[in-house]
GROMACS .gro file of C-alpha atoms in nm:
model
  376
    1MET     CA    1   0.180  -1.253   2.479
    2ILE     CA    2   0.180  -1.169   2.111
    3VAL     CA    3  -0.114  -1.403   2.053
    4SER     CA    4  -0.324  -1.212   2.308
    5ALA     CA    5  -0.251  -0.881   2.139
    6ALA     CA    6  -0.312  -1.034   1.798
    7ALA     CA    7  -0.656  -1.144   1.914
    8ALA     CA    8  -0.729  -0.789   2.019
    9LEU     CA    9  -0.605  -0.660   1.684
   10SER     CA   10  -0.824  -0.915   1.507
   11VAL     CA   11  -1.128  -0.769   1.682
   12TYR     CA   12  -1.028  -0.415   1.588
   13LEU     CA   13  -0.939  -0.492   1.228
   14PHE     CA   14  -1.234  -0.707   1.130
   15VAL     CA   15  -1.529  -0.592   1.343
   16ASN     CA   16  -1.706  -0.269   1.258
   17ALA     CA   17  -1.715  -0.020   1.549
   18PRO     CA   18  -1.550  -0.261   1.799
   19PRO     CA   19  -1.610  -0.226   2.173
   20PRO     CA   20  -1.323  -0.090   2.387
   21LEU     CA   21  -1.047  -0.335   2.467
   22ALA     CA   22  -1.075  -0.506   2.805
   23ALA     CA   23  -0.941  -0.296   3.091
   24GLU     CA   24  -0.760  -0.588   3.253
   25PRO     CA   25  -0.381  -0.598   3.205
   26MET     CA   26  -0.257  -0.788   2.903
   27LYS     CA   27   0.086  -0.947   2.880
   28GLN     CA   28   0.287  -0.769   2.619
   29GLY     CA   29   0.527  -0.891   2.358
   30THR     CA   30   0.741  -0.656   2.154
   31VAL     CA   31   0.750  -0.592   1.783
   32PRO     CA   32   1.039  -0.434   1.587
   33ILE     CA   33   0.935  -0.094   1.458
   34ARG     CA   34   1.046  -0.198   1.109
   35THR     CA   35   0.772  -0.463   1.119
   36VAL     CA   36   0.521  -0.199   1.226
   37PHE     CA   37   0.642   0.028   0.944
   38ALA     CA   38   0.580  -0.258   0.699
   39MET     CA   39   0.227  -0.307   0.837
   40LEU     CA   40   0.153   0.064   0.812
   41GLU     CA   41   0.293   0.081   0.460
   42ARG     CA   42   0.066  -0.202   0.346
   43GLU     CA   43  -0.232  -0.026   0.503
   44ASN     CA   44  -0.130   0.297   0.332
   45ASP     CA   45  -0.077   0.119  -0.001
   46ALA     CA   46  -0.427  -0.028   0.021
   47ALA     CA   47  -0.579   0.311   0.105
   48ARG     CA   48  -0.400   0.486  -0.180
   49ALA     CA   49  -0.498   0.214  -0.427
   50LEU     CA   50  -0.860   0.234  -0.311
   51TRP     CA   51  -0.862   0.613  -0.340
   52THR     CA   52  -0.682   0.620  -0.676
   53GLU     CA   53  -0.870   0.339  -0.848
   54GLU     CA   54  -1.220   0.354  -0.701
   55ILE     CA   55  -1.262   0.725  -0.623
   56VAL     CA   56  -1.032   0.927  -0.853
   57THR     CA   57  -1.017   0.712  -1.168
   58ARG     CA   58  -1.377   0.590  -1.151
   59GLY     CA   59  -1.496   0.928  -1.026
   60LYS     CA   60  -1.357   1.112  -1.326
   61GLN     CA   61  -1.553   0.877  -1.550
   62VAL     CA   62  -1.881   0.997  -1.397
   63GLY     CA   63  -1.795   1.368  -1.382
   64LEU     CA   64  -1.611   1.417  -1.051
   65ALA     CA   65  -1.298   1.634  -1.058
   66PHE     CA   66  -0.970   1.619  -0.865
   67ASP     CA   67  -0.723   1.904  -0.846
   68GLU     CA   68  -0.419   2.022  -0.650
   69ARG     CA   69  -0.618   2.338  -0.560
   70TRP     CA   70  -0.900   2.136  -0.406
   71ARG     CA   71  -0.879   2.330  -0.079
   72ASP     CA   72  -0.986   2.649  -0.262
   73GLU     CA   73  -1.358   2.694  -0.196
   74ARG     CA   74  -1.402   2.810  -0.556
   75VAL     CA   75  -1.264   2.482  -0.696
   76VAL     CA   76  -1.521   2.204  -0.734
   77ALA     CA   77  -1.280   1.913  -0.688
   78GLY     CA   78  -1.126   1.665  -0.448
   79PRO     CA   79  -0.759   1.591  -0.370
   80LEU     CA   80  -0.526   1.412  -0.608
   81PRO     CA   81  -0.374   1.085  -0.474
   82ALA     CA   82  -0.056   1.247  -0.339
   83LEU     CA   83  -0.264   1.515  -0.166
   84PHE     CA   84  -0.490   1.252  -0.010
   85LEU     CA   85  -0.175   1.100   0.142
   86ARG     CA   86  -0.064   1.445   0.259
   87GLU     CA   87  -0.402   1.498   0.424
   88THR     CA   88  -0.360   1.163   0.600
   89ALA     CA   89  -0.009   1.262   0.711
   90HIS     CA   90  -0.135   1.593   0.854
   91ASN     CA   91  -0.399   1.405   1.051
   92LEU     CA   92  -0.128   1.172   1.188
   93GLU     CA   93   0.064   1.475   1.311
   94ARG     CA   94  -0.232   1.559   1.536
   95THR     CA   95  -0.214   1.225   1.719
   96PRO     CA   96  -0.004   1.180   2.036
   97PHE     CA   97   0.213   0.900   1.892
   98ARG     CA   98   0.494   1.091   1.715
   99LEU     CA   99   0.438   0.876   1.406
  100GLY     CA  100   0.552   1.062   1.095
  101LEU     CA  101   0.457   1.005   0.731
  102PHE     CA  102   0.621   1.184   0.439
  103LEU     CA  103   0.607   1.138   0.062
  104GLY     CA  104   0.933   1.258  -0.092
  105SER     CA  105   1.094   1.254  -0.434
  106PRO     CA  106   1.421   1.344  -0.607
  107HIS     CA  107   1.209   1.537  -0.863
  108PRO     CA  108   0.914   1.678  -0.666
  109ILE     CA  109   0.652   1.918  -0.797
  110ASN     CA  110   0.653   2.079  -0.452
  111THR     CA  111   1.013   2.158  -0.353
  112ALA     CA  112   0.921   2.099   0.013
  113ASN     CA  113   0.912   1.727  -0.076
  114GLN     CA  114   1.273   1.718  -0.199
  115PHE     CA  115   1.492   1.453  -0.037
  116SER     CA  116   1.808   1.582   0.130
  117GLY     CA  117   2.085   1.459   0.360
  118GLU     CA  118   2.067   1.096   0.473
  119GLN     CA  119   1.727   1.048   0.315
  120ALA     CA  120   1.867   1.131  -0.030
  121LYS     CA  121   2.146   0.877   0.021
  122TYR     CA  122   1.907   0.604   0.130
  123PHE     CA  123   1.668   0.681  -0.153
  124ASP     CA  124   1.949   0.612  -0.401
  125ALA     CA  125   2.009   0.277  -0.226
  126LEU     CA  126   1.637   0.201  -0.244
  127VAL     CA  127   1.629   0.257  -0.620
  128LEU     CA  128   1.936   0.037  -0.673
  129SER     CA  129   1.821  -0.252  -0.453
  130GLY     CA  130   1.444  -0.231  -0.478
  131ALA     CA  131   1.428  -0.307  -0.105
  132ALA     CA  132   1.288  -0.091   0.175
  133GLN     CA  133   1.553   0.109   0.360
  134HIS     CA  134   1.565   0.118   0.742
  135PHE     CA  135   1.794   0.357   0.929
  136VAL     CA  136   1.821   0.610   1.210
  137ASP     CA  137   1.814   0.960   1.065
  138PRO     CA  138   2.098   1.151   1.240
  139SER     CA  139   1.920   1.484   1.192
  140THR     CA  140   1.617   1.372   1.395
  141ASN     CA  141   1.741   1.059   1.578
  142LEU     CA  142   1.422   0.889   1.459
  143GLN     CA  143   1.383   0.533   1.336
  144THR     CA  144   1.311   0.575   0.965
  145ALA     CA  145   1.184   0.348   0.686
  146MET     CA  146   1.160   0.430   0.316
  147PHE     CA  147   0.941   0.232   0.075
  148PRO     CA  148   0.939   0.283  -0.304
  149ASP     CA  149   0.654   0.494  -0.442
  150VAL     CA  150   0.587   0.354  -0.789
  151ALA     CA  151   0.384   0.501  -1.076
  152ILE     CA  152   0.123   0.224  -1.079
  153THR     CA  153  -0.095   0.368  -1.359
  154ASP     CA  154  -0.061   0.584  -1.670
  155ALA     CA  155  -0.258   0.850  -1.483
  156CYS     CA  156   0.015   0.873  -1.215
  157ALA     CA  157   0.290   0.926  -1.471
  158SER     CA  158   0.098   1.159  -1.704
  159CYS     CA  159  -0.024   1.380  -1.418
  160HIS     CA  160   0.337   1.455  -1.320
  161ASN     CA  161   0.462   1.479  -1.678
  162GLU     CA  162   0.197   1.736  -1.768
  163HIS     CA  163   0.227   1.950  -1.455
  164LYS     CA  164   0.381   2.290  -1.528
  165ASP     CA  165   0.601   2.279  -1.216
  166SER     CA  166   0.729   1.925  -1.261
  167PRO     CA  167   1.110   1.917  -1.302
  168LYS     CA  168   1.085   1.578  -1.477
  169LYS     CA  169   0.860   1.527  -1.780
  170ASP     CA  170   0.932   1.168  -1.882
  171TRP     CA  171   0.796   0.953  -1.597
  172LYS     CA  172   0.690   0.604  -1.702
  173VAL     CA  173   0.455   0.344  -1.555
  174ASN     CA  174   0.628   0.126  -1.291
  175GLU     CA  175   0.908   0.379  -1.245
  176VAL     CA  176   1.004   0.465  -0.885
  177MET     CA  177   0.890   0.826  -0.851
  178GLY     CA  178   0.985   0.873  -0.489
  179ALA     CA  179   0.948   0.708  -0.151
  180THR     CA  180   0.696   0.689   0.128
  181THR     CA  181   0.890   0.760   0.447
  182TRP     CA  182   0.781   0.663   0.799
  183MET     CA  183   0.941   0.793   1.121
  184TYR     CA  184   0.907   0.690   1.486
  185PRO     CA  185   1.125   0.747   1.797
  186GLU     CA  186   1.153   0.387   1.926
  187ALA     CA  187   1.320   0.077   1.776
  188THR     CA  188   1.066  -0.164   1.930
  189VAL     CA  189   0.708  -0.123   2.050
  190THR     CA  190   0.464  -0.333   2.248
  191THR     CA  191   0.198  -0.520   2.057
  192GLU     CA  192  -0.059  -0.290   2.215
  193ARG     CA  193   0.125   0.014   2.078
  194ALA     CA  194   0.141  -0.152   1.735
  195ILE     CA  195  -0.240  -0.179   1.746
  196GLU     CA  196  -0.264   0.186   1.848
  197LEU     CA  197  -0.045   0.295   1.556
  198VAL     CA  198  -0.259   0.101   1.307
  199ARG     CA  199  -0.567   0.258   1.466
  200ALA     CA  200  -0.409   0.605   1.440
  201LEU     CA  201  -0.337   0.556   1.070
  202ARG     CA  202  -0.687   0.428   0.994
  203THR     CA  203  -0.841   0.716   1.188
  204SER     CA  204  -0.625   0.959   0.991
  205ILE     CA  205  -0.734   0.800   0.662
  206ARG     CA  206  -1.098   0.819   0.772
  207ARG     CA  207  -1.059   1.188   0.854
  208ALA     CA  208  -0.895   1.255   0.517
  209TYR     CA  209  -1.188   1.090   0.340
  210GLY     CA  210  -1.435   1.269   0.567
  211THR     CA  211  -1.277   1.603   0.476
  212TYR     CA  212  -1.332   1.518   0.109
  213LEU     CA  213  -1.699   1.438   0.175
  214GLU     CA  214  -1.734   1.772   0.354
  215LYS     CA  215  -1.600   1.943   0.042
  216VAL     CA  216  -1.832   1.736  -0.179
  217ALA     CA  217  -2.131   1.865   0.022
  218THR     CA  218  -2.049   2.216  -0.105
  219PHE     CA  219  -2.057   2.117  -0.474
  220PRO     CA  220  -2.335   2.276  -0.683
  221THR     CA  221  -2.447   1.925  -0.780
  222PRO     CA  222  -2.312   1.679  -0.521
  223PRO     CA  223  -2.314   1.304  -0.581
  224GLN     CA  224  -2.527   1.070  -0.373
  225ILE     CA  225  -2.345   0.958  -0.055
  226GLY     CA  226  -2.424   0.609   0.072
  227THR     CA  227  -2.341   0.249  -0.016
  228ALA     CA  228  -2.274   0.300  -0.389
  229TRP     CA  229  -1.939   0.381  -0.550
  230PRO     CA  230  -1.848   0.584  -0.861
  231ARG     CA  231  -1.836   0.259  -1.059
  232ASP     CA  232  -2.212   0.238  -0.990
  233GLY     CA  233  -2.286   0.592  -1.111
  234PHE     CA  234  -2.273   0.948  -0.975
  235SER     CA  235  -2.223   0.829  -0.618
  236LEU     CA  236  -1.966   0.815  -0.341
  237PRO     CA  237  -1.939   0.573  -0.047
  238SER     CA  238  -1.994   0.702   0.303
  239GLU     CA  239  -1.703   0.709   0.550
  240ASP     CA  240  -1.813   0.378   0.699
  241VAL     CA  241  -1.846   0.208   0.360
  242PHE     CA  242  -1.506   0.340   0.244
  243MET     CA  243  -1.334   0.222   0.562
  244ARG     CA  244  -1.501  -0.120   0.555
  245GLU     CA  245  -1.364  -0.174   0.205
  246LEU     CA  246  -1.018  -0.065   0.321
  247ALA     CA  247  -1.038  -0.310   0.612
  248ARG     CA  248  -1.145  -0.589   0.377
  249ARG     CA  249  -0.840  -0.526   0.158
  250SER     CA  250  -0.576  -0.487   0.428
  251SER     CA  251  -0.676  -0.650   0.757
  252THR     CA  252  -0.559  -1.004   0.684
  253ALA     CA  253  -0.207  -0.891   0.588
  254THR     CA  254  -0.187  -0.663   0.892
  255LEU     CA  255  -0.291  -0.939   1.131
  256LEU     CA  256  -0.048  -1.189   0.977
  257SER     CA  257   0.233  -0.933   1.008
  258LEU     CA  258   0.172  -0.909   1.381
  259LEU     CA  259   0.152  -1.285   1.423
  260ASP     CA  260   0.483  -1.341   1.238
  261PRO     CA  261   0.693  -1.021   1.266
  262GLU     CA  262   1.019  -1.178   1.151
  263ALA     CA  263   0.862  -1.301   0.826
  264THR     CA  264   0.740  -0.947   0.761
  265VAL     CA  265   1.088  -0.802   0.813
  266LEU     CA  266   1.241  -1.057   0.577
  267ASP     CA  267   0.974  -1.003   0.312
  268GLU     CA  268   1.018  -0.624   0.315
  269THR     CA  269   1.396  -0.604   0.327
  270ALA     CA  270   1.532  -0.908   0.143
  271PRO     CA  271   1.832  -0.789  -0.065
  272ALA     CA  272   1.848  -0.841  -0.438
  273PRO     CA  273   2.036  -1.164  -0.520
  274ALA     CA  274   2.372  -1.132  -0.695
  275THR     CA  275   2.244  -1.344  -0.983
  276ALA     CA  276   1.898  -1.421  -1.111
  277VAL     CA  277   1.813  -1.728  -0.902
  278VAL     CA  278   1.505  -1.852  -0.724
  279ALA     CA  279   1.414  -1.690  -0.394
  280PRO     CA  280   1.660  -1.765  -0.108
  281PRO     CA  281   1.579  -2.069   0.110
  282ALA     CA  282   1.470  -1.844   0.396
  283MET     CA  283   1.191  -1.713   0.177
  284LYS     CA  284   1.062  -2.056   0.074
  285PRO     CA  285   0.709  -2.097   0.208
  286ALA     CA  286   0.578  -2.403   0.380
  287ALA     CA  287   0.385  -2.662   0.184
  288VAL     CA  288   0.083  -2.497   0.028
  289ASP     CA  289  -0.271  -2.624   0.022
  290HIS     CA  290  -0.504  -2.633  -0.273
  291ASP     CA  291  -0.616  -2.269  -0.248
  292THR     CA  292  -0.291  -2.081  -0.176
  293LEU     CA  293  -0.148  -1.841  -0.432
  294VAL     CA  294   0.231  -1.790  -0.417
  295ILE     CA  295   0.413  -1.518  -0.613
  296ARG     CA  296   0.795  -1.502  -0.610
  297SER     CA  297   1.006  -1.232  -0.770
  298THR     CA  298   1.380  -1.184  -0.819
  299ARG     CA  299   1.326  -0.808  -0.854
  300ALA     CA  300   1.123  -0.553  -0.660
  301THR     CA  301   0.772  -0.523  -0.794
  302LYS     CA  302   0.415  -0.445  -0.696
  303VAL     CA  303   0.130  -0.693  -0.727
  304SER     CA  304  -0.246  -0.679  -0.700
  305VAL     CA  305  -0.491  -0.970  -0.705
  306GLU     CA  306  -0.858  -0.946  -0.803
  307ARG     CA  307  -1.154  -1.181  -0.817
  308ASP     CA  308  -1.483  -1.089  -0.987
  309GLY     CA  309  -1.373  -0.727  -1.017
  310ARG     CA  310  -1.291  -0.692  -0.645
  311THR     CA  311  -0.938  -0.625  -0.522
  312LEU     CA  312  -0.824  -0.889  -0.272
  313LEU     CA  313  -0.460  -0.791  -0.231
  314VAL     CA  314  -0.227  -0.500  -0.300
  315ALA     CA  315   0.131  -0.581  -0.199
  316ARG     CA  316   0.490  -0.482  -0.258
  317ILE     CA  317   0.739  -0.767  -0.315
  318ALA     CA  318   1.104  -0.697  -0.239
  319ALA     CA  319   1.376  -0.833  -0.468
  320GLY     CA  320   1.408  -1.203  -0.386
  321GLY     CA  321   1.083  -1.190  -0.190
  322VAL     CA  322   0.750  -1.370  -0.192
  323ALA     CA  323   0.382  -1.285  -0.148
  324THR     CA  324   0.119  -1.543  -0.051
  325MET     CA  325  -0.255  -1.538   0.000
  326THR     CA  326  -0.544  -1.782   0.025
  327ALA     CA  327  -0.831  -1.731  -0.219
  328ARG     CA  328  -1.075  -1.916  -0.441
  329LEU     CA  329  -1.046  -1.925  -0.819
  330PRO     CA  330  -1.069  -1.759  -1.062
  331LEU     CA  331  -0.812  -1.486  -0.991
  332ARG     CA  332  -0.651  -1.212  -1.196
  333VAL     CA  333  -0.296  -1.115  -1.098
  334GLN     CA  334  -0.167  -0.770  -1.201
  335LEU     CA  335   0.214  -0.732  -1.204
  336GLY     CA  336   0.459  -0.461  -1.298
  337GLY     CA  337   0.622  -0.685  -1.560
  338VAL     CA  338   0.694  -1.059  -1.546
  339ASP     CA  339   1.075  -1.068  -1.558
  340GLY     CA  340   1.191  -1.289  -1.268
  341ILE     CA  341   0.835  -1.383  -1.168
  342GLU     CA  342   0.718  -1.730  -1.062
  343ILE     CA  343   0.354  -1.801  -0.972
  344GLU     CA  344   0.203  -2.110  -0.812
  345TYR     CA  345  -0.150  -2.196  -0.709
  346GLY     CA  346  -0.215  -2.500  -0.493
  347GLY     CA  347   0.145  -2.615  -0.545
  348ARG     CA  348   0.119  -2.609  -0.926
  349LYS     CA  349   0.303  -2.361  -1.145
  350VAL     CA  350   0.097  -2.103  -1.330
  351PRO     CA  351   0.219  -2.023  -1.685
  352VAL     CA  352   0.373  -1.677  -1.708
  353PRO     CA  353   0.374  -1.513  -2.053
  354ALA     CA  354   0.712  -1.437  -2.208
  355THR     CA  355   0.792  -1.069  -2.256
  356ASP     CA  356   1.096  -0.857  -2.330
  357PRO     CA  357   1.289  -0.858  -1.995
  358SER     CA  358   1.413  -0.503  -2.059
  359ASP     CA  359   1.061  -0.364  -2.101
  360HIS     CA  360   0.913  -0.269  -1.764
  361SER     CA  361   0.691   0.007  -1.907
  362LYS     CA  362   0.367  -0.191  -1.899
  363SER     CA  363   0.198  -0.395  -1.633
  364VAL     CA  364   0.092  -0.752  -1.711
  365GLU     CA  365  -0.229  -0.929  -1.614
  366ILE     CA  366  -0.229  -1.306  -1.562
  367ALA     CA  367  -0.546  -1.512  -1.532
  368VAL     CA  368  -0.535  -1.794  -1.277
  369GLY     CA  369  -0.803  -2.061  -1.296
  370GLU     CA  370  -1.015  -1.903  -1.569
  371PRO     CA  371  -1.284  -2.136  -1.710
  372ASN     CA  372  -1.079  -2.207  -2.022
  373GLN     CA  373  -0.778  -2.317  -1.817
  374GLU     CA  374  -0.739  -2.675  -1.707
  375LYS     CA  375  -0.575  -2.769  -1.382
  376SER     CA  376  -0.306  -3.027  -1.444
   0.00000   0.00000   0.00000
């Protein structure tokens, strides 16, 4: 049963160093691979956000360096965000699951990452619709999913604009720079296999971070490795601390995706409506309680939610889609623009500031339940 597998996944996702799963047979449900792709993409999004924001951005502020030549023993630096993903993808290739991960672009710095064939066609459709693309690639006969890779910070855009080999020099924040592409041979998997694929991705992320720490150990003046982060000073978290933070950010969404696969598919692939209307009836959530945050969007966008400086959620909302989470106030919601956005908390609408609908160049932060706000 799906519930049985979900219970096993709950143990794996939330408990540090879980014991082996019971050896006794477990009844298996099946999950569409597109749902698994969506789970993996959310995990990957959370890992990339954690690496980019807490290690690279904060690390630079305390003297750590990050460079595309980080593998060179003479370079005292770690991998840039795209190279951290590549390291994760290489680790996935070493697993027995035939799960592929690829970051491609129509304007790549590395020509090996250029989209071609069917992938180029589906990338164009992704940019037009804002929705994830699912298809069977005829060149490989693999189930394939493409998710938009968005420039979420000025650092993302400027790094590409300033690179000598970049064929495009005018990237902007919130622009779709490429796509994260996942590949797998089967259209459906058992719930047990879904757990194994999540485990394989997390293990690959751990190994990528561990490789960075191995490089850090060779620095002339290495930072302290332990429980502290760069935001605390010249420090880096250990593998266990890094992975616990990743689990805290992503485990709830991953578990809910397994419990309700069809909702995940709808959320990730909902087409853009023909006119700017509220989300389709199928996307309307059930009645919310007093501590549920609901974010609806008529266009594809990315959202993050923080409380007291800690990231609670990093999610991608498809055009016409919705994101929900349960959390205590106060919250700060970061959005890639507010055009077509509706926010509710506890069933009450949250005021959204008016901006120029044509200006998507800057992200917008909205405070929910700050002390100076009154709940009507």
